[in-house]
Coordinates of C-alpha atoms and ligand atoms in Angstrom, one line a residue:
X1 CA -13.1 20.9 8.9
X2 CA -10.3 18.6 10.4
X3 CA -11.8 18.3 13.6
X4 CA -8.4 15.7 15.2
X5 CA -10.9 15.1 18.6
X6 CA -14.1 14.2 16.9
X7 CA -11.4 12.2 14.1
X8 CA -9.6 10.0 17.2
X9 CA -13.4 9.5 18.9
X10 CA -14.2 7.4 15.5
X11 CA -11.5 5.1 16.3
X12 CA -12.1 3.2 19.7
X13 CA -8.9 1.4 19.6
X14 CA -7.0 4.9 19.9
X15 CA -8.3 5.4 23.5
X16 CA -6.8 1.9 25.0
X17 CA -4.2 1.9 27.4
X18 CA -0.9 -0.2 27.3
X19 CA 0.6 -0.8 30.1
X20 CA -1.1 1.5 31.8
X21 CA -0.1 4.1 29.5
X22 CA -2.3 5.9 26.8
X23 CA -1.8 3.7 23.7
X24 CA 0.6 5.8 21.3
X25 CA -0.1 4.1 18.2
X26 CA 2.8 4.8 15.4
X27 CA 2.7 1.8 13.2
X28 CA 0.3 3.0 10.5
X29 CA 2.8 1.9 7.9
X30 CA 2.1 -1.6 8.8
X31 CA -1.6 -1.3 9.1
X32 CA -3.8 1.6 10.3
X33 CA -6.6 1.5 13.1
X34 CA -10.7 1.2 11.8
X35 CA -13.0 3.3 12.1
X36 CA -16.2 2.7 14.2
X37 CA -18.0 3.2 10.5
X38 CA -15.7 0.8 8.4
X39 CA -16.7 -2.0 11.7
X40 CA -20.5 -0.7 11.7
X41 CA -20.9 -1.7 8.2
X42 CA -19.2 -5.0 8.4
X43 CA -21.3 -6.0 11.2
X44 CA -24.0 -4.5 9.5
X45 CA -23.8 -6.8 6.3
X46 CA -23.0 -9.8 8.3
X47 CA -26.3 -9.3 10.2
X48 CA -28.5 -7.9 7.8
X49 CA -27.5 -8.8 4.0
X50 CA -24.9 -11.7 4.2
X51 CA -25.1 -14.2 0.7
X52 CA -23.2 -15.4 -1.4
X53 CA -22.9 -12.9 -4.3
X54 CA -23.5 -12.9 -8.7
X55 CA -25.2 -16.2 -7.9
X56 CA -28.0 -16.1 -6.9
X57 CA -31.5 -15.2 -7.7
X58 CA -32.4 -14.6 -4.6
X59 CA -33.8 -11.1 -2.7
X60 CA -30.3 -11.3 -0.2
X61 CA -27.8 -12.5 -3.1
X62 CA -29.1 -9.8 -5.1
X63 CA -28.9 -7.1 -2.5
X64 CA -25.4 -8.6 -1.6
X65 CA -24.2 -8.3 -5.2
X66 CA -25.3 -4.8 -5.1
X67 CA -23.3 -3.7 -2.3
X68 CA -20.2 -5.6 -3.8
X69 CA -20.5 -3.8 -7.2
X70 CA -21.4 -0.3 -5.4
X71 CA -17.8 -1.2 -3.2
X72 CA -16.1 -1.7 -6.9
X73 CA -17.7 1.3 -8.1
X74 CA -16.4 3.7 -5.0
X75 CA -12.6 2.3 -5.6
X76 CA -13.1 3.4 -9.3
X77 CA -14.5 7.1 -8.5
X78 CA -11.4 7.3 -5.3
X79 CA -8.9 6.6 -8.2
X80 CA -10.2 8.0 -10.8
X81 CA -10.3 5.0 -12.8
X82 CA -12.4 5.5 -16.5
X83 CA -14.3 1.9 -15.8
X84 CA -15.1 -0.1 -13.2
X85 CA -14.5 -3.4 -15.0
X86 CA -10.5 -2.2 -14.3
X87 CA -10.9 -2.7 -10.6
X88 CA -10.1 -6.4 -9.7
X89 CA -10.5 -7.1 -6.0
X90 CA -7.6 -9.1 -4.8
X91 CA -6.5 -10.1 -1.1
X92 CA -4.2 -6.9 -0.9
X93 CA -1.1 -5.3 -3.0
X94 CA 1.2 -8.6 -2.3
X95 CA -1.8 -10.4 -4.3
X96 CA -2.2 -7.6 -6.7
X97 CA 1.4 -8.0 -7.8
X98 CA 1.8 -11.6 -7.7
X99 CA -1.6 -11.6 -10.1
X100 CA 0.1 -9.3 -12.5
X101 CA 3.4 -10.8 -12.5
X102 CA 2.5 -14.3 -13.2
X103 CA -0.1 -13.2 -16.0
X104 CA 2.1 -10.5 -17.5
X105 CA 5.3 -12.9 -17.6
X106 CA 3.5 -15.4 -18.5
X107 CA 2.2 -13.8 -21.9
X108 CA 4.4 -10.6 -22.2
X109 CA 7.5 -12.0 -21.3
X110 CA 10.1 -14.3 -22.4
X111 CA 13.7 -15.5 -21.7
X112 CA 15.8 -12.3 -21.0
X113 CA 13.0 -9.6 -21.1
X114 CA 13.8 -7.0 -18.3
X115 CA 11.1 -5.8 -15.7
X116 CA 12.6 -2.3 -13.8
X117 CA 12.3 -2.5 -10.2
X118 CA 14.1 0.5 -7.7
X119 CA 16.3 -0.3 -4.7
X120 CA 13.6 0.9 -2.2
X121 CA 11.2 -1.9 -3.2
X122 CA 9.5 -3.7 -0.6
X123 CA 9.8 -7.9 -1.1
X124 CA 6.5 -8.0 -2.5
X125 CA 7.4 -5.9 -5.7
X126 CA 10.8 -7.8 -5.7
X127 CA 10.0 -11.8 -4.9
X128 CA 7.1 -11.8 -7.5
X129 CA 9.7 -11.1 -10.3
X130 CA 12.7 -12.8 -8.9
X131 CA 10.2 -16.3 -9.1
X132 CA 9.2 -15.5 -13.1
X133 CA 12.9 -14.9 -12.9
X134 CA 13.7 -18.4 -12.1
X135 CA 10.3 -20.3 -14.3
X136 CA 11.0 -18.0 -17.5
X137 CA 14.6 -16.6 -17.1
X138 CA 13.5 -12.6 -17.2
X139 CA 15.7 -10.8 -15.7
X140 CA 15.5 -8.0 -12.7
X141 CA 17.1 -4.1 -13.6
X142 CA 17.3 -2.1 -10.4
X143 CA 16.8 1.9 -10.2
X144 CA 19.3 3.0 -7.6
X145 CA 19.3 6.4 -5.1
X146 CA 21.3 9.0 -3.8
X147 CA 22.0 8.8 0.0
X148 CA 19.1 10.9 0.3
X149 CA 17.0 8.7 -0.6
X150 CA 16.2 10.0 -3.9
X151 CA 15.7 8.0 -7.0
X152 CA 18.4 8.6 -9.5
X153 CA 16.5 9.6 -12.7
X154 CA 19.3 9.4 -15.5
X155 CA 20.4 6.0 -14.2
X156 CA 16.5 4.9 -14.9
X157 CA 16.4 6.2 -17.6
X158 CA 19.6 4.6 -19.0
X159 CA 18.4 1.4 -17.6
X160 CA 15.8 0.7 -20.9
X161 CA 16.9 -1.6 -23.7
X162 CA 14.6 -3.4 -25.9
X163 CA 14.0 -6.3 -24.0
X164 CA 12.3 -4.1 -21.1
X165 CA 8.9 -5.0 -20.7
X166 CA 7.6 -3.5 -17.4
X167 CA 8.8 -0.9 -15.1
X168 CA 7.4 -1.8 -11.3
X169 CA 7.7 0.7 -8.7
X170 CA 6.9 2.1 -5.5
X171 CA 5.2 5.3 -4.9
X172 CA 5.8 6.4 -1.7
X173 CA 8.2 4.4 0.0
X174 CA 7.6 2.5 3.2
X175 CA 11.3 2.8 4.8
X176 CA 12.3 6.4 3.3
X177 CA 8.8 8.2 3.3
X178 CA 10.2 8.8 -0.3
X179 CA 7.4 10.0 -2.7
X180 CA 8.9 9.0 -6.1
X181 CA 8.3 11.4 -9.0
X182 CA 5.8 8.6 -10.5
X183 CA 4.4 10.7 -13.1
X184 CA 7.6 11.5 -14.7
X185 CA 8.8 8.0 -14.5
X186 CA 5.9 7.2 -16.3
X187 CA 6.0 9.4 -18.9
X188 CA 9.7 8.1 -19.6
X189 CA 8.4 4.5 -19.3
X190 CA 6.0 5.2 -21.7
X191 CA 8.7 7.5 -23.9
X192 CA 10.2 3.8 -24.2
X193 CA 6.9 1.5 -25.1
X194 CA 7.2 0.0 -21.5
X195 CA 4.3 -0.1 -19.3
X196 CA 4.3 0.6 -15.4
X197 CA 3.1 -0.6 -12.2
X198 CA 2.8 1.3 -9.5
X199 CA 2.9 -0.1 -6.0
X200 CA 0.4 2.2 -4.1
X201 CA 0.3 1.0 -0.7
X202 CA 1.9 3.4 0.8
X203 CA 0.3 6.3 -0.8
X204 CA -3.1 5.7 -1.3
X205 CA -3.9 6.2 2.9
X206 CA -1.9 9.6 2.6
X207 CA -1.9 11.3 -0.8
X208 CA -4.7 11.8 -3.6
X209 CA -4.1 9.3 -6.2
X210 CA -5.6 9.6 -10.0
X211 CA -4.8 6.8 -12.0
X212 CA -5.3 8.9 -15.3
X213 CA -3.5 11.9 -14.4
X214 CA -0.5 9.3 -13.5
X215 CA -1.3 7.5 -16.5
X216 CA -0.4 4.5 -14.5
X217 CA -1.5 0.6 -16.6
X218 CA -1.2 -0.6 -12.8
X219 CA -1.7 0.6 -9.7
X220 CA -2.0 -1.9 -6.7
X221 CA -2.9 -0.9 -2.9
X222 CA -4.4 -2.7 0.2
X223 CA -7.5 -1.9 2.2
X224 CA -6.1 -2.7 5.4
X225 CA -3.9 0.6 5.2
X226 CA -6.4 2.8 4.5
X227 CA -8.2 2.2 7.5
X228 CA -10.3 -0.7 6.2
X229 CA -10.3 -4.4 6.7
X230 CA -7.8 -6.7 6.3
X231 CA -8.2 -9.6 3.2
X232 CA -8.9 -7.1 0.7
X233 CA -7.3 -5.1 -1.8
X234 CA -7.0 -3.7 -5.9
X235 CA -5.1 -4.7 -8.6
X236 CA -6.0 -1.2 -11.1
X237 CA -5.3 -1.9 -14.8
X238 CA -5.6 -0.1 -17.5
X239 CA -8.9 -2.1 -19.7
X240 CA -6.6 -2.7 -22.8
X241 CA -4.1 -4.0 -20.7
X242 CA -6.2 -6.5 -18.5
X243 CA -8.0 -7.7 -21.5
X244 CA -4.3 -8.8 -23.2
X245 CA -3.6 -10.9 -19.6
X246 CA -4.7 -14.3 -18.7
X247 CA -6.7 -15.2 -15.8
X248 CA -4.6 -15.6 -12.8
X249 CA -6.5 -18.7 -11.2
X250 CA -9.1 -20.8 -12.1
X251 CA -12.9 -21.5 -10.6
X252 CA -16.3 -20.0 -10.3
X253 CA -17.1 -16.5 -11.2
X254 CA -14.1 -16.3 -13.5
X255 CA -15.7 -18.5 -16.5
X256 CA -18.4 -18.0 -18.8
X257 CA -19.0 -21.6 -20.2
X258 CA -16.9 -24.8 -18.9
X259 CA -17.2 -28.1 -20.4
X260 CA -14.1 -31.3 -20.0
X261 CA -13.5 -30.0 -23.5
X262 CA -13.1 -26.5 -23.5
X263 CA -13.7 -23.6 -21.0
X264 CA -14.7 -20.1 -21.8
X265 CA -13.7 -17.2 -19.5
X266 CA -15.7 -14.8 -17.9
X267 CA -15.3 -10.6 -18.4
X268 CA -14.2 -8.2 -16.8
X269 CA -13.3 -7.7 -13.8
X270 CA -14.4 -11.2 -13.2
X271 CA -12.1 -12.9 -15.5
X272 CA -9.1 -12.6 -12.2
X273 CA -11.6 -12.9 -9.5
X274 CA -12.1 -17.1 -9.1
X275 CA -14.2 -18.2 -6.3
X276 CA -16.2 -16.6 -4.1
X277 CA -15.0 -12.8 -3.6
X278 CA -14.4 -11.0 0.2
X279 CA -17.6 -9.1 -0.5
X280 CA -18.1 -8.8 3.4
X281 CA -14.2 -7.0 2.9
X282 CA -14.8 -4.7 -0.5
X283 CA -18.4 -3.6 1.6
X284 CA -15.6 -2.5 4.2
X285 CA -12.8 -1.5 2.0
X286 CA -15.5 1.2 0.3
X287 CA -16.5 2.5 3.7
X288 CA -13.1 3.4 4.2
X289 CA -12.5 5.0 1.1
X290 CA -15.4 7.2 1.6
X291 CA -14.5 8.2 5.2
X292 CA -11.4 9.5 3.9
X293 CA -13.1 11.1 1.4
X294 CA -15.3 12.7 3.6
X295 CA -12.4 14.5 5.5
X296 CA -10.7 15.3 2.2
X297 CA -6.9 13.6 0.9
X298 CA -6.2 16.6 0.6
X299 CA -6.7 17.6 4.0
X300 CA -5.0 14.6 5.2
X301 CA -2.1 15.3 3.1
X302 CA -2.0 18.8 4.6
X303 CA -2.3 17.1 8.2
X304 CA -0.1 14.5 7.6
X305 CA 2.5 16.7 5.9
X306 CA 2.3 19.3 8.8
X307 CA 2.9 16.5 11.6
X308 CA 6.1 14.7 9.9
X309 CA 7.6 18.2 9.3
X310 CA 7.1 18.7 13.1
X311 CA 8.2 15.1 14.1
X312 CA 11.2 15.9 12.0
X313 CA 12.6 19.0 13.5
X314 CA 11.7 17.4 17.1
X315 CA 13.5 14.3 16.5
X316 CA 16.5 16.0 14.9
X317 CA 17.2 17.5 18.3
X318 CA 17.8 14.3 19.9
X319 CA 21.8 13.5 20.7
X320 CA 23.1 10.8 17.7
X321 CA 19.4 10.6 16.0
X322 CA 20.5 9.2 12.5
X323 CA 17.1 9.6 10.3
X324 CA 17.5 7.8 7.2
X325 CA 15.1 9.1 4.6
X326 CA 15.6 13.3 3.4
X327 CA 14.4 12.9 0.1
X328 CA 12.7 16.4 -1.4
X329 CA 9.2 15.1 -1.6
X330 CA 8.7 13.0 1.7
X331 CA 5.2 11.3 3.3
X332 CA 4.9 10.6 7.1
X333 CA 7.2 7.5 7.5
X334 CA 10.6 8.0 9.7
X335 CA 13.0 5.5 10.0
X336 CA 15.2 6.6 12.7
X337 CA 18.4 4.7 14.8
X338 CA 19.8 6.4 17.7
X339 CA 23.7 6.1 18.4
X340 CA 24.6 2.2 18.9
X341 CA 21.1 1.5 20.4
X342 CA 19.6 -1.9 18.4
X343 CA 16.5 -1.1 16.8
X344 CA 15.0 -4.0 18.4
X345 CA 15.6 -3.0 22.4
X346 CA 14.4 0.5 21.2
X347 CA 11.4 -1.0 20.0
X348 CA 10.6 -3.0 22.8
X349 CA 11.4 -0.2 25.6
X350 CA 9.0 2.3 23.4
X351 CA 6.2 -0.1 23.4
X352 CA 6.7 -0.4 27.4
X353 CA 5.5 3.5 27.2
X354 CA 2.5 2.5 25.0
X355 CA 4.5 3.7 22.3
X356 CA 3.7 1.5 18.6
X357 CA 6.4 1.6 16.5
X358 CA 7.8 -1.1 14.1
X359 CA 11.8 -2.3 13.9
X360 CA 13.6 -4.0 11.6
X361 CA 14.5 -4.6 7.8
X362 CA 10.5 -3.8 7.2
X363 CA 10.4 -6.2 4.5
X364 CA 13.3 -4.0 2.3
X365 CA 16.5 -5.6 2.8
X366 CA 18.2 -5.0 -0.4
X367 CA 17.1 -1.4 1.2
X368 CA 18.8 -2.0 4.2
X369 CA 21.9 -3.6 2.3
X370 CA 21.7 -0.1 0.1
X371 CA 21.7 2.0 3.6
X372 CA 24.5 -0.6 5.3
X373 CA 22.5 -1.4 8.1
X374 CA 20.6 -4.1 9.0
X375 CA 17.1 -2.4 10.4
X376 CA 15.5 0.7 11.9
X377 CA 13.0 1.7 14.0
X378 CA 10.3 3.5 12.1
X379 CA 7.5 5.5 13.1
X380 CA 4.9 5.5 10.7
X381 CA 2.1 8.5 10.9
X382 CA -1.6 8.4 10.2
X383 CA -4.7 10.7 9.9
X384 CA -5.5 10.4 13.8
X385 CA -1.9 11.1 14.4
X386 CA -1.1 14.0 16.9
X387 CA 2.1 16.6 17.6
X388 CA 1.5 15.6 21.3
X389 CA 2.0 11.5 20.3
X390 CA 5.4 13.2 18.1
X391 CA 6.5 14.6 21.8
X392 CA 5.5 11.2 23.8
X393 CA 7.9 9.3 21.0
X394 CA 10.4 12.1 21.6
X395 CA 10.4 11.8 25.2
X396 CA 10.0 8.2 25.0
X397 CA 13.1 7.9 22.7
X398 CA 15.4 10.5 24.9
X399 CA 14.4 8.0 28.0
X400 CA 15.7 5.0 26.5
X401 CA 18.9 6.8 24.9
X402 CA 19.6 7.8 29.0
X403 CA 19.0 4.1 29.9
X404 CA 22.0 3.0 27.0
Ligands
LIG1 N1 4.3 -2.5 -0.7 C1 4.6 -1.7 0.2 C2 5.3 -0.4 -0.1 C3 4.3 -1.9 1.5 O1 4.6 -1.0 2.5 C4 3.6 -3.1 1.8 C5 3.2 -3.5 3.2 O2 3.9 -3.1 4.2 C6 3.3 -4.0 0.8 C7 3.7 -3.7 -0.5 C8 2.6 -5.3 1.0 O3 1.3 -5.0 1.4 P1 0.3 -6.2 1.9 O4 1.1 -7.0 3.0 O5 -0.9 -5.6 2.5 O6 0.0 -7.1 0.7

């Protein structure tokens, strides 16, 4: 069923060298490698169906509006979303949130109201509010953890008052490996009148995700980590919700009637997708979705799980491995320091193995503030991952440590 050789032969990248050394590619958290199907069908559209889509009356506008609505249609069924008119296609989750902020402050929100964020946020779930902060004066409430990198539960709960309007949080996070109880958090959010958005990015390559079993009114993710192309992403709302919201921006495709008088606006989804859409990237994003639905989330989940359980124990026996991250439900992100070695000469040695990893603050620093250091090096796992790339990093890691 999870056949890893004929899974690693769809990617082409994965066979490259680096410096002469096979390419070791641990970066997945940042963006994951594509599939020889998610390029085939790019190319494929570009040669064969490219027009501009809704528009036109055309034979190829038509059949390139088709494929566009089929993509919207394969994010609703990989969600489980009830209609496809609550997938809006954005240009990834930093999009996605900005969208919803601005709309949702803009008509939900005034002076004082409280949106819910958690320490582990990454800047794009953090800058969005702290800007309505400074336009409409809302302010920012901030979930914290426990040194395991657990959210504290009672302190979110506490944190709710009547002027909180929105809780916005991460799922799995992309420093910690965290997977946050979102369900639950949910449920109290909702317990409270508040709605939530969930930041999915890190989940929705790694874990199944059902937007009605969460009962999530937003969940936001990017294609480019779940092994499609980069440029596109979802904003998820719940229909009642998106219908209360403003557009976002203004131009074609979002309006129904315009005149220098008055202007009408469009349905949805259309109402927060002005201009011409990536249709070229939603045609990719949905090949994606149904690759990994062809090898199961589940399965990858399984995989996935399996392999950072084993990275764990291997990197654990390491001399002066710190590993910060040990919450109880953890995905396949590990963000490591070793002794006094800076994150950045590790990072740079590894990659002179072949060995991808990513340092730094990885776009968390009130994270890194939390944690009292001022990066990591993190190794980020995805479905083509394998135990013998976990021993190349370990060996890899155990050279440089010699070399300090
Ligand atoms: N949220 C999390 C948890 C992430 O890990 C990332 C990217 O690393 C983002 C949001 C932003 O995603 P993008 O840059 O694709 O918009």
């Amino acid at each position: 069923m999870y056949d890893i050789n004929q899974i690693r032969a769809d990617f082409p990248i994965l066979s490259r060298t680096i410096y002469n050394k096979p390419l070791v590619y641990l970066d997945n958290g940042a963006t994951t490698q594509k599939p020889r199907q998610v390029v085939e069908a790019i190319t494929n559209e570009y040669y064969n169906t490219n027009a501009n889509v809704h528009r036109g009356v055309h034979f190829l506008s038509q059949q390139a509006t088709e494929l566009h609505e089929a993509s919207r249609e394969t994010v609703r069924r990989f969600i489980n979303a009830r209609s496809a008119n609550e997938i809006i296609f954005t240009r990834g989750t930093t999009e996605s949130i900005n969208l919803l902020a601005s709309t949702f402050a803009q008509s939900q929100m005034q002076s004082g109201d409280e949106v819910i964020v958690s320490v582990m946020e990454h800047h794009s779930n953090i800058v969005p509010w702290q800007l309505q902060a400074m336009q409409r004066g809302i302010v920012l409430r901030v979930i914290p953890m426990d040194d395991e990198g657990n959210l504290l539960l009672e302190e979110y709960g506490r944190l709710f008052s009547p002027k909180t309007k929105l809780v916005s949080i991460v799922h799995v996070s992309n420093v910690l490996g965290t997977v946050n109880p979102v369900k639950e958090m949910i449920a109290t959010a909702h317990a409270h009148g508040v709605p939530v958005l969930v930041d999915g990015a890190q989940s929705i390559p790694h874990i199944p995700v059902d937007v009605q079993a969460l009962d999530a009114d937003f969940y936001v993710f990017s294609g480019h980590k779940v092994y499609g192309p980069t440029g596109v992403g979802v904003l998820y709302g719940k229909e009642d919700w998106l219908d209360k919201l403003p557009p976002y921006q203004g131009g074609g495709e979002m309006i129904q009637h315009v005149s220098f008088e008055r202007t009408t606006f469009n349905e949805l989804p259309f109402k927060f997708e002005a201009g011409t859409p990536d249709y070229i990237g939603t045609t990719g994003l949905a090949k994606a979705l149904e690759y990994v639905s062809a090898l199961g989330m589940n399965h990858i989940a399984a995989y996935e799980h399996e392999l950072t359980e084993y990275a764990l124990q291997r990197l654990m026996e390491i001399p002066d491995m710190r590993i910060f991250g040990q919450a109880r439900e953890r995905g396949g992100v590990i963000s490591f320091l070793v002794g006094h070695i800076h994150h950045f000469d590790m990072g740079t040695l590894l990659d002179r193995l072949g060995i991808a990893v990513r340092t730094g603050h990885h776009c968390a620093q009130p994270l890194m503030e939390r944690l009292g250091i001022e990066g990591t090096v993190r190794a980020s796992f995805g479905l083509y991952n394998t135990k013998e790339e976990v021993d190349a990093l370990v060996v890899g890691i155990d050279r440089v440590r010699k070399m300090f």
